Amino acid sequence: MIYTHGVFNYAGQKMYPDWPDFAAHTTPREQTYLRNKEIGGDSGRKGLIFEGRYAAFRLVELAAALLNGDLEAARVHLKIQVRSFVDDFAIIFDDQIEWYEIKSGKVYWGKVPDAEVETGVVERKERTVADNFRSQASVDQSIGYPSTLTLVVADGELRDKLRNERRHHDLPGVEVHWIPDSHSPSEIWEIEPEFEEWLRALSPLTESEEDFEVVYDAFQGAIAKLKPGVALNLLELGKLAAKRYHGVLSIGRKGRLNPETWGILELFKADVQFAVSGTTLHYQWKGDHGIVPAEIGTEAGRRFEAAVKAMPNYDVQTLIELLWRFKW
């Protein structure tokens, strides 16, 4: 788990989204490189599916942390194509930033071998990957901003190789992480078991992998709506994911039903199972997974709870009619 929870600045220090003047902390050659990246960066993002998958993987982690009360959504921002040396994805806390460079194919810290360039396996660029990580670390150190740097790859053997070579390139503090380049949640949690826990926190009562794929897809869709270089608050990004998943995902505060309401619902547990995720009440009946279209703690949610308490008969059909109401 890479994100840092509880690292917030209560002294009013500006967040990294108030972007620093890179020219004041870089060489003329580095400044030229950054200008060239700004010209071609947006078009290069198209079709880079693995970047979106990894960013969504991290977003699922953060959303689960919100539901567990480990994070405050307003204090976390996300960016893609960040206009920096390590630029694919960034998670910005109040006084800390996590930088991610995400590569689905072959990658080298240093110069790309001629044979690899000739076969088109990997492209040779003016600056090496190691150059960019060293420059980013130097900028953050110069402005006094705590950061972590991570190179993400899609192959375990490549991860191990790059980890072993870090010291040779003066990059001992850079993390190298990998997840499979796959849309299958089970293939990912085989490598990162916590991924399953995070998905279950977001969508309780779900058992089929197809349903978890829908959740994962919702976060990838939300990531895709980010504008390059523009920071978006985690709560707002969560709303985009919830909209894509028809309101099932509730990201933000943790909701709690009135104890009397929960006690009545518990009477039906032999037929209908219930679980709360964020401010969404999930249910499962006859193998079908649904949600109540009323956010817990809102006026609509209170109307739903009042209707549960006012049921004339505690029978399943009466309850199902309440659960299936289109609007509260």
XYZ file of N, CA, C and O in Angstrom, residues 107-238:
528
model
N 11.228 -1.299 -20.476
C 11.734 -0.010 -20.028
C 13.105 -0.217 -19.398
O 13.380 -1.259 -18.798
N 13.981 0.771 -19.566
C 15.338 0.738 -19.009
C 15.543 2.019 -18.208
O 15.036 3.083 -18.572
N 16.320 1.909 -17.126
C 16.688 3.125 -16.398
C 17.585 4.001 -17.273
O 17.417 5.202 -17.337
N 18.536 3.373 -17.941
C 19.528 4.121 -18.707
C 19.311 4.033 -20.201
O 18.172 3.879 -20.676
N 20.380 4.108 -20.958
C 20.317 4.116 -22.418
C 19.701 2.823 -22.940
O 20.037 1.728 -22.495
N 18.816 2.956 -23.916
C 18.178 1.794 -24.537
C 19.183 1.115 -25.471
O 19.801 1.789 -26.307
N 19.358 -0.203 -25.363
C 20.306 -0.906 -26.251
C 19.933 -0.733 -27.723
O 18.748 -0.679 -28.075
N 20.947 -0.640 -28.578
C 20.712 -0.453 -30.014
C 19.810 -1.534 -30.591
O 18.940 -1.260 -31.422
N 20.002 -2.781 -30.155
C 19.212 -3.891 -30.697
C 17.724 -3.701 -30.416
O 16.874 -4.029 -31.246
N 17.409 -3.156 -29.255
C 16.005 -2.949 -28.895
C 15.394 -1.826 -29.737
O 14.220 -1.880 -30.105
N 16.178 -0.799 -30.031
C 15.683 0.302 -30.858
C 15.442 -0.173 -32.289
O 14.420 0.133 -32.899
N 16.377 -0.960 -32.821
C 16.281 -1.429 -34.205
C 15.059 -2.319 -34.422
O 14.453 -2.316 -35.486
N 14.688 -3.101 -33.412
C 13.528 -3.990 -33.552
C 12.226 -3.287 -33.202
O 11.153 -3.872 -33.344
N 12.321 -2.047 -32.750
C 11.117 -1.297 -32.417
C 10.471 -1.699 -31.104
O 9.337 -1.329 -30.811
N 11.198 -2.489 -30.285
C 10.643 -2.937 -29.011
C 10.459 -1.770 -28.051
O 9.489 -1.689 -27.315
N 11.405 -0.844 -28.046
C 11.318 0.317 -27.170
C 11.975 1.499 -27.867
O 12.929 1.348 -28.629
N 11.443 2.672 -27.606
C 11.918 3.871 -28.287
C 13.047 4.526 -27.505
O 13.002 4.605 -26.278
N 14.076 4.986 -28.229
C 15.147 5.734 -27.569
C 14.771 7.207 -27.528
O 14.312 7.776 -28.508
N 14.958 7.799 -26.373
C 14.618 9.217 -26.221
C 15.844 10.013 -25.783
O 16.862 9.454 -25.386
N 15.695 11.323 -25.862
C 16.798 12.209 -25.536
C 17.256 12.010 -24.098
O 18.451 11.983 -23.811
N 16.316 11.874 -23.207
C 16.632 11.678 -21.793
C 16.219 10.273 -21.361
O 15.222 9.730 -21.845
N 16.950 9.709 -20.428
C 16.611 8.371 -19.932
C 15.551 8.478 -18.837
O 15.290 9.554 -18.282
N 14.981 7.340 -18.509
C 14.013 7.278 -17.412
C 14.680 7.706 -16.106
O 14.108 8.445 -15.298
N 15.921 7.262 -15.920
C 16.655 7.643 -14.702
C 16.861 9.150 -14.638
O 16.764 9.753 -13.561
N 17.167 9.766 -15.777
C 17.324 11.230 -15.816
C 16.073 11.912 -15.262
O 16.160 12.857 -14.460
N 14.908 11.465 -15.729
C 13.661 12.107 -15.324
C 13.381 11.935 -13.836
O 12.933 12.870 -13.165
N 13.633 10.755 -13.306
C 13.408 10.539 -11.874
C 14.372 11.377 -11.044
O 13.983 11.949 -10.015
N 15.632 11.456 -11.471
C 16.588 12.279 -10.719
C 16.196 13.756 -10.773
O 16.273 14.469 -9.763
N 15.751 14.228 -11.941
C 15.350 15.638 -12.069
C 14.136 15.944 -11.210
O 14.058 16.991 -10.567
N 13.169 15.020 -11.188
C 11.969 15.259 -10.383
C 12.313 15.299 -8.899
O 11.831 16.167 -8.158
N 13.160 14.374 -8.464
C 13.563 14.369 -7.058
C 14.300 15.650 -6.708
O 14.125 16.212 -5.617
N 15.111 16.146 -7.643
C 15.868 17.369 -7.407
C 14.945 18.580 -7.268
O 15.142 19.426 -6.382
N 13.926 18.667 -8.141
C 12.974 19.783 -8.061
C 12.244 19.759 -6.728
O 12.124 20.780 -6.041
N 11.729 18.595 -6.336
C 10.979 18.502 -5.081
C 11.851 18.845 -3.883
O 11.405 19.507 -2.942
N 13.103 18.398 -3.923
C 14.017 18.725 -2.837
C 14.317 20.218 -2.815
O 14.402 20.837 -1.745
N 14.445 20.817 -3.990
C 14.758 22.240 -4.083
C 13.637 23.113 -3.523
O 13.897 24.124 -2.869
N 12.385 22.717 -3.787
C 11.259 23.524 -3.279
C 10.821 23.079 -1.895
O 9.916 23.669 -1.302
N 11.457 22.033 -1.364
C 11.155 21.583 -0.015
C 9.827 20.866 0.099
O 9.145 20.993 1.121
N 9.443 20.105 -0.944
C 8.152 19.433 -0.928
C 8.361 17.924 -0.853
O 8.966 17.335 -1.738
N 7.851 17.250 0.214
C 8.023 15.800 0.342
C 7.348 15.056 -0.805
O 6.223 15.390 -1.188
N 8.029 14.056 -1.356
C 7.443 13.313 -2.458
C 7.924 11.873 -2.432
O 8.947 11.554 -1.824
N 7.162 11.014 -3.085
C 7.593 9.653 -3.359
C 7.532 9.460 -4.864
O 6.683 10.041 -5.544
N 8.432 8.636 -5.389
C 8.516 8.415 -6.832
C 8.400 6.921 -7.113
O 9.105 6.112 -6.491
N 7.534 6.568 -8.067
C 7.278 5.163 -8.365
C 7.252 4.936 -9.864
O 6.567 5.655 -10.598
N 8.000 3.934 -10.306
C 7.928 3.466 -11.681
C 7.055 2.219 -11.680
O 7.291 1.282 -10.918
N 6.035 2.207 -12.531
C 5.088 1.095 -12.591
C 5.291 0.336 -13.892
O 5.351 0.943 -14.968
N 5.384 -0.989 -13.800
C 5.535 -1.828 -14.983
C 4.496 -2.949 -14.936
O 3.813 -3.144 -13.924
N 4.386 -3.692 -16.048
C 3.359 -4.730 -16.161
C 3.940 -6.127 -16.139
O 3.301 -7.072 -16.603
N 5.140 -6.277 -15.583
C 5.813 -7.573 -15.594
C 6.636 -7.730 -14.322
O 7.419 -6.833 -13.973
N 6.458 -8.853 -13.632
C 7.151 -9.065 -12.371
C 8.650 -9.204 -12.513
O 9.416 -8.688 -11.686
N 9.131 -9.908 -13.534
C 10.572 -10.071 -13.735
C 11.232 -8.739 -14.063
O 12.332 -8.443 -13.590
N 10.540 -7.916 -14.865
C 11.076 -6.592 -15.190
C 11.138 -5.734 -13.933
O 12.107 -4.997 -13.712
N 10.102 -5.844 -13.087
C 10.115 -5.106 -11.815
C 11.339 -5.460 -10.994
O 12.039 -4.573 -10.474
N 11.607 -6.758 -10.870
C 12.757 -7.207 -10.074
C 14.069 -6.696 -10.662
O 14.976 -6.257 -9.923
N 14.192 -6.741 -11.990
C 15.410 -6.282 -12.659
C 15.637 -4.793 -12.397
O 16.749 -4.363 -12.047
N 14.580 -3.995 -12.535
C 14.703 -2.554 -12.336
C 15.003 -2.219 -10.881
O 15.756 -1.289 -10.587
N 14.418 -2.966 -9.964
C 14.720 -2.743 -8.546
C 16.200 -2.984 -8.254
O 16.840 -2.233 -7.526
N 16.728 -4.054 -8.831
C 18.129 -4.407 -8.576
C 19.097 -3.385 -9.157
O 20.239 -3.269 -8.693
N 18.670 -2.641 -10.185
C 19.552 -1.688 -10.863
C 19.436 -0.261 -10.324
O 20.137 0.628 -10.799
N 18.573 -0.044 -9.338
C 18.328 1.341 -8.872
C 19.584 2.027 -8.348
O 19.851 3.175 -8.694
N 20.332 1.360 -7.523
C 21.510 2.005 -6.918
C 22.554 2.371 -7.968
O 23.244 3.378 -7.838
N 22.658 1.551 -8.980
C 23.622 1.832 -10.063
C 23.301 3.164 -10.746
O 24.204 3.843 -11.240
N 22.029 3.547 -10.744
C 21.606 4.794 -11.389
C 21.308 5.898 -10.364
O 20.657 6.898 -10.694
N 21.768 5.700 -9.131
C 21.590 6.684 -8.064
C 20.103 6.960 -7.818
O 19.681 8.105 -7.681
N 19.333 5.874 -7.734
C 17.892 5.990 -7.511
C 17.423 5.053 -6.390
O 16.401 4.375 -6.524
N 18.137 5.012 -5.273
C 17.779 4.027 -4.235
C 16.390 4.258 -3.638
O 15.766 3.315 -3.139
N 15.902 5.484 -3.678
C 14.612 5.778 -3.047
C 13.415 5.620 -3.959
O 12.270 5.802 -3.525
N 13.642 5.273 -5.210
C 12.528 5.126 -6.155
C 11.916 3.734 -6.017
O 12.627 2.730 -6.039
N 10.588 3.678 -5.890
C 9.896 2.397 -5.800
C 9.586 1.888 -7.205
O 9.378 2.681 -8.134
N 9.586 0.575 -7.371
C 9.163 -0.040 -8.634
C 8.014 -0.995 -8.305
O 8.174 -1.903 -7.483
N 6.887 -0.759 -8.929
C 5.690 -1.533 -8.622
C 5.193 -2.194 -9.897
O 5.450 -1.709 -10.992
N 4.443 -3.303 -9.743
C 3.847 -3.899 -10.937
C 2.479 -4.488 -10.631
O 2.221 -4.971 -9.523
N 1.591 -4.364 -11.600
C 0.345 -5.115 -11.630
C 0.198 -5.640 -13.055
O 0.771 -5.081 -13.992
N -0.532 -6.718 -13.253
C -0.733 -7.221 -14.621
C -1.485 -6.193 -15.467
O -2.344 -5.472 -14.967
N -1.160 -6.158 -16.741
C -1.891 -5.295 -17.666
C -3.152 -6.038 -18.079
O -3.250 -6.603 -19.166
N -4.131 -6.052 -17.171
C -5.328 -6.857 -17.360
C -6.545 -6.119 -16.831
O -6.456 -5.327 -15.885
N -7.698 -6.401 -17.445
C -8.952 -5.838 -16.949
C -9.619 -6.781 -15.955
O -10.655 -6.456 -15.394
N -9.010 -7.939 -15.718
C -9.583 -8.920 -14.809
C -9.177 -8.616 -13.365
O -7.995 -8.710 -13.022
N -10.122 -8.258 -12.495
C -9.765 -7.984 -11.092
C -9.061 -9.160 -10.421
O -8.123 -8.965 -9.651
N -9.484 -10.391 -10.732
C -8.878 -11.542 -10.056
C -7.420 -11.724 -10.446
O -6.599 -12.158 -9.629
N -7.058 -11.387 -11.683
C -5.655 -11.465 -12.080
C -4.827 -10.435 -11.324
O -3.655 -10.669 -11.014
N -5.429 -9.289 -11.027
C -4.714 -8.242 -10.292
C -4.602 -8.610 -8.823
O -3.524 -8.491 -8.223
N -5.708 -9.095 -8.214
C -5.595 -9.387 -6.780
C -4.822 -10.670 -6.497
O -4.454 -10.939 -5.368
N -4.538 -11.439 -7.526
C -3.611 -12.561 -7.337
C -2.220 -12.036 -7.008
O -1.459 -12.660 -6.258
N -1.884 -10.865 -7.557
C -0.605 -10.219 -7.273
C -0.731 -9.258 -6.095
O 0.171 -9.163 -5.257
N -1.852 -8.543 -6.031
C -2.114 -7.574 -4.957
C -3.397 -7.984 -4.241
O -4.489 -7.512 -4.571
N -3.314 -8.883 -3.239
C -4.520 -9.404 -2.583
C -5.418 -8.318 -1.985
O -6.634 -8.502 -1.913
N -4.835 -7.195 -1.584
C -5.654 -6.137 -0.990
C -6.646 -5.546 -1.988
O -7.649 -4.963 -1.580
N -6.379 -5.690 -3.267
C -7.287 -5.153 -4.279
C -8.686 -5.756 -4.127
O -9.695 -5.064 -4.293
N -8.762 -7.023 -3.805
C -10.062 -7.661 -3.587
C -10.766 -7.037 -2.374
O -11.978 -6.773 -2.417
N -10.016 -6.801 -1.304
C -10.599 -6.183 -0.103
C -11.143 -4.798 -0.421
O -12.237 -4.423 0.031
N -10.402 -4.024 -1.209
C -10.857 -2.674 -1.556
C -12.137 -2.733 -2.380
O -13.068 -1.962 -2.143
N -12.180 -3.638 -3.363
C -13.379 -3.747 -4.195
C -14.582 -4.178 -3.375
O -15.697 -3.676 -3.567
N -14.379 -5.089 -2.443
C -15.498 -5.548 -1.605
C -15.980 -4.453 -0.674
O -17.160 -4.393 -0.336
N -15.088 -3.583 -0.248
C -15.508 -2.448 0.580
C -16.394 -1.501 -0.217
O -17.348 -0.931 0.312
N -16.089 -1.353 -1.502
C -16.847 -0.438 -2.354
C -18.164 -1.040 -2.828
O -19.132 -0.326 -3.064
N -18.190 -2.339 -3.006
C -19.390 -2.988 -3.522
C -19.665 -4.264 -2.734
O -19.446 -5.374 -3.214
N -20.169 -4.105 -1.500
C -20.435 -5.291 -0.664
C -21.556 -6.138 -1.264
O -22.355 -5.656 -2.060
N -21.600 -7.390 -0.863
C -22.595 -8.366 -1.331
C -22.347 -8.813 -2.769
O -23.090 -9.625 -3.301
N -21.328 -8.256 -3.416
C -20.999 -8.666 -4.777
C -20.107 -9.902 -4.725
O -19.153 -9.940 -3.967
N -20.423 -10.891 -5.547
C -19.648 -12.126 -5.561
C -19.053 -12.430 -6.936
O -17.999 -13.034 -7.036
N -19.715 -12.046 -8.013
C -19.222 -12.420 -9.333
C -18.119 -11.478 -9.795
O -18.153 -10.275 -9.519
N -17.134 -12.037 -10.504
C -16.056 -11.208 -11.019
C -16.581 -10.203 -12.039
O -16.045 -9.106 -12.163
N -17.656 -10.558 -12.751
C -18.226 -9.628 -13.723
C -18.660 -8.336 -13.043
O -18.462 -7.238 -13.581
N -19.237 -8.455 -11.838
C -19.651 -7.254 -11.110
C -18.442 -6.429 -10.687
O -18.466 -5.199 -10.743
N -17.392 -7.101 -10.240
C -16.193 -6.364 -9.848
C -15.545 -5.690 -11.060
O -14.964 -4.613 -10.932
N -15.654 -6.317 -12.221
C -15.137 -5.687 -13.437
C -15.883 -4.392 -13.730
O -15.288 -3.413 -14.188
N -17.185 -4.399 -13.464
C -17.975 -3.184 -13.677
C -17.492 -2.066 -12.759
O -17.362 -0.909 -13.160
N -17.201 -2.420 -11.511
C -16.704 -1.422 -10.559
C -15.352 -0.875 -11.028
O -15.125 0.339 -11.058
N -14.453 -1.772 -11.397
C -13.122 -1.368 -11.873
C -13.251 -0.497 -13.121
O -12.564 0.520 -13.269
N -14.159 -0.873 -14.007
C -14.391 -0.094 -15.218
C -14.910 1.297 -14.887
O -14.571 2.282 -15.551
N -15.731 1.383 -13.847
C -16.260 2.691 -13.453
C -15.139 3.649 -13.074
O -15.159 4.829 -13.445
N -14.142 3.149 -12.365
C -13.029 3.998 -11.974
C -12.130 4.335 -13.160
O -11.603 5.439 -13.243
N -11.963 3.394 -14.085
C -11.197 3.713 -15.293
C -11.915 4.782 -16.109
O -11.284 5.677 -16.680
N -13.241 4.694 -16.165
C -14.010 5.710 -16.877
C -13.887 7.074 -16.225
O -13.812 8.099 -16.909
N -13.849 7.091 -14.898
C -13.689 8.363 -14.189
C -12.309 8.953 -14.450
O -12.172 10.160 -14.679
N -11.271 8.113 -14.418
C -9.913 8.572 -14.712
C -9.847 9.159 -16.115
O -9.198 10.188 -16.371
N -10.537 8.515 -17.072
C -10.503 8.969 -18.465
C -11.100 10.362 -18.628
O -10.821 11.054 -19.611
N -11.939 10.778 -17.683
C -12.558 12.095 -17.774
C -11.679 13.216 -17.212
O -12.027 14.390 -17.309
N -10.551 12.836 -16.603
C -9.634 13.856 -16.105
C -9.010 14.624 -17.269
O -8.640 14.038 -18.284
N -8.873 15.908 -17.112
C -8.197 16.721 -18.121
C -6.703 16.745 -17.814
O -6.309 16.967 -16.667
N -5.869 16.507 -18.819
C -4.419 16.484 -18.582
C -3.931 17.731 -17.856
O -4.263 18.849 -18.236
N -3.194 17.514 -16.775
C -2.588 18.625 -16.050
C -3.498 19.361 -15.091
O -3.055 20.275 -14.396
N -4.777 18.965 -15.011
C -5.735 19.671 -14.148
C -6.034 18.803 -12.927
O -6.447 17.650 -13.057
N -5.832 19.363 -11.751
C -6.074 18.615 -10.516
C -7.572 18.504 -10.247
O -8.311 19.470 -10.398
N -8.007 17.308 -9.863
C -9.405 17.095 -9.506
C -9.470 16.502 -8.113
O -8.762 15.547 -7.792
N -10.309 17.086 -7.284
C -10.500 16.594 -5.930
C -11.024 15.159 -5.956
O -11.832 14.796 -6.796
N -10.565 14.357 -5.026
C -10.945 12.949 -4.994
C -12.451 12.762 -4.866
O -13.031 11.850 -5.462
N -13.114 13.625 -4.111
C -14.564 13.505 -3.960
C -15.268 13.719 -5.291
O -16.206 13.003 -5.641
N -14.799 14.692 -6.073
C -15.412 14.954 -7.375
C -15.168 13.785 -8.334
O -16.051 13.404 -9.104
N -13.979 13.218 -8.275
C -13.689 12.079 -9.130
C -14.547 10.883 -8.717
O -15.029 10.119 -9.565
N -14.762 10.737 -7.428
C -15.630 9.669 -6.947
C -17.044 9.816 -7.460
O -17.719 8.832 -7.780
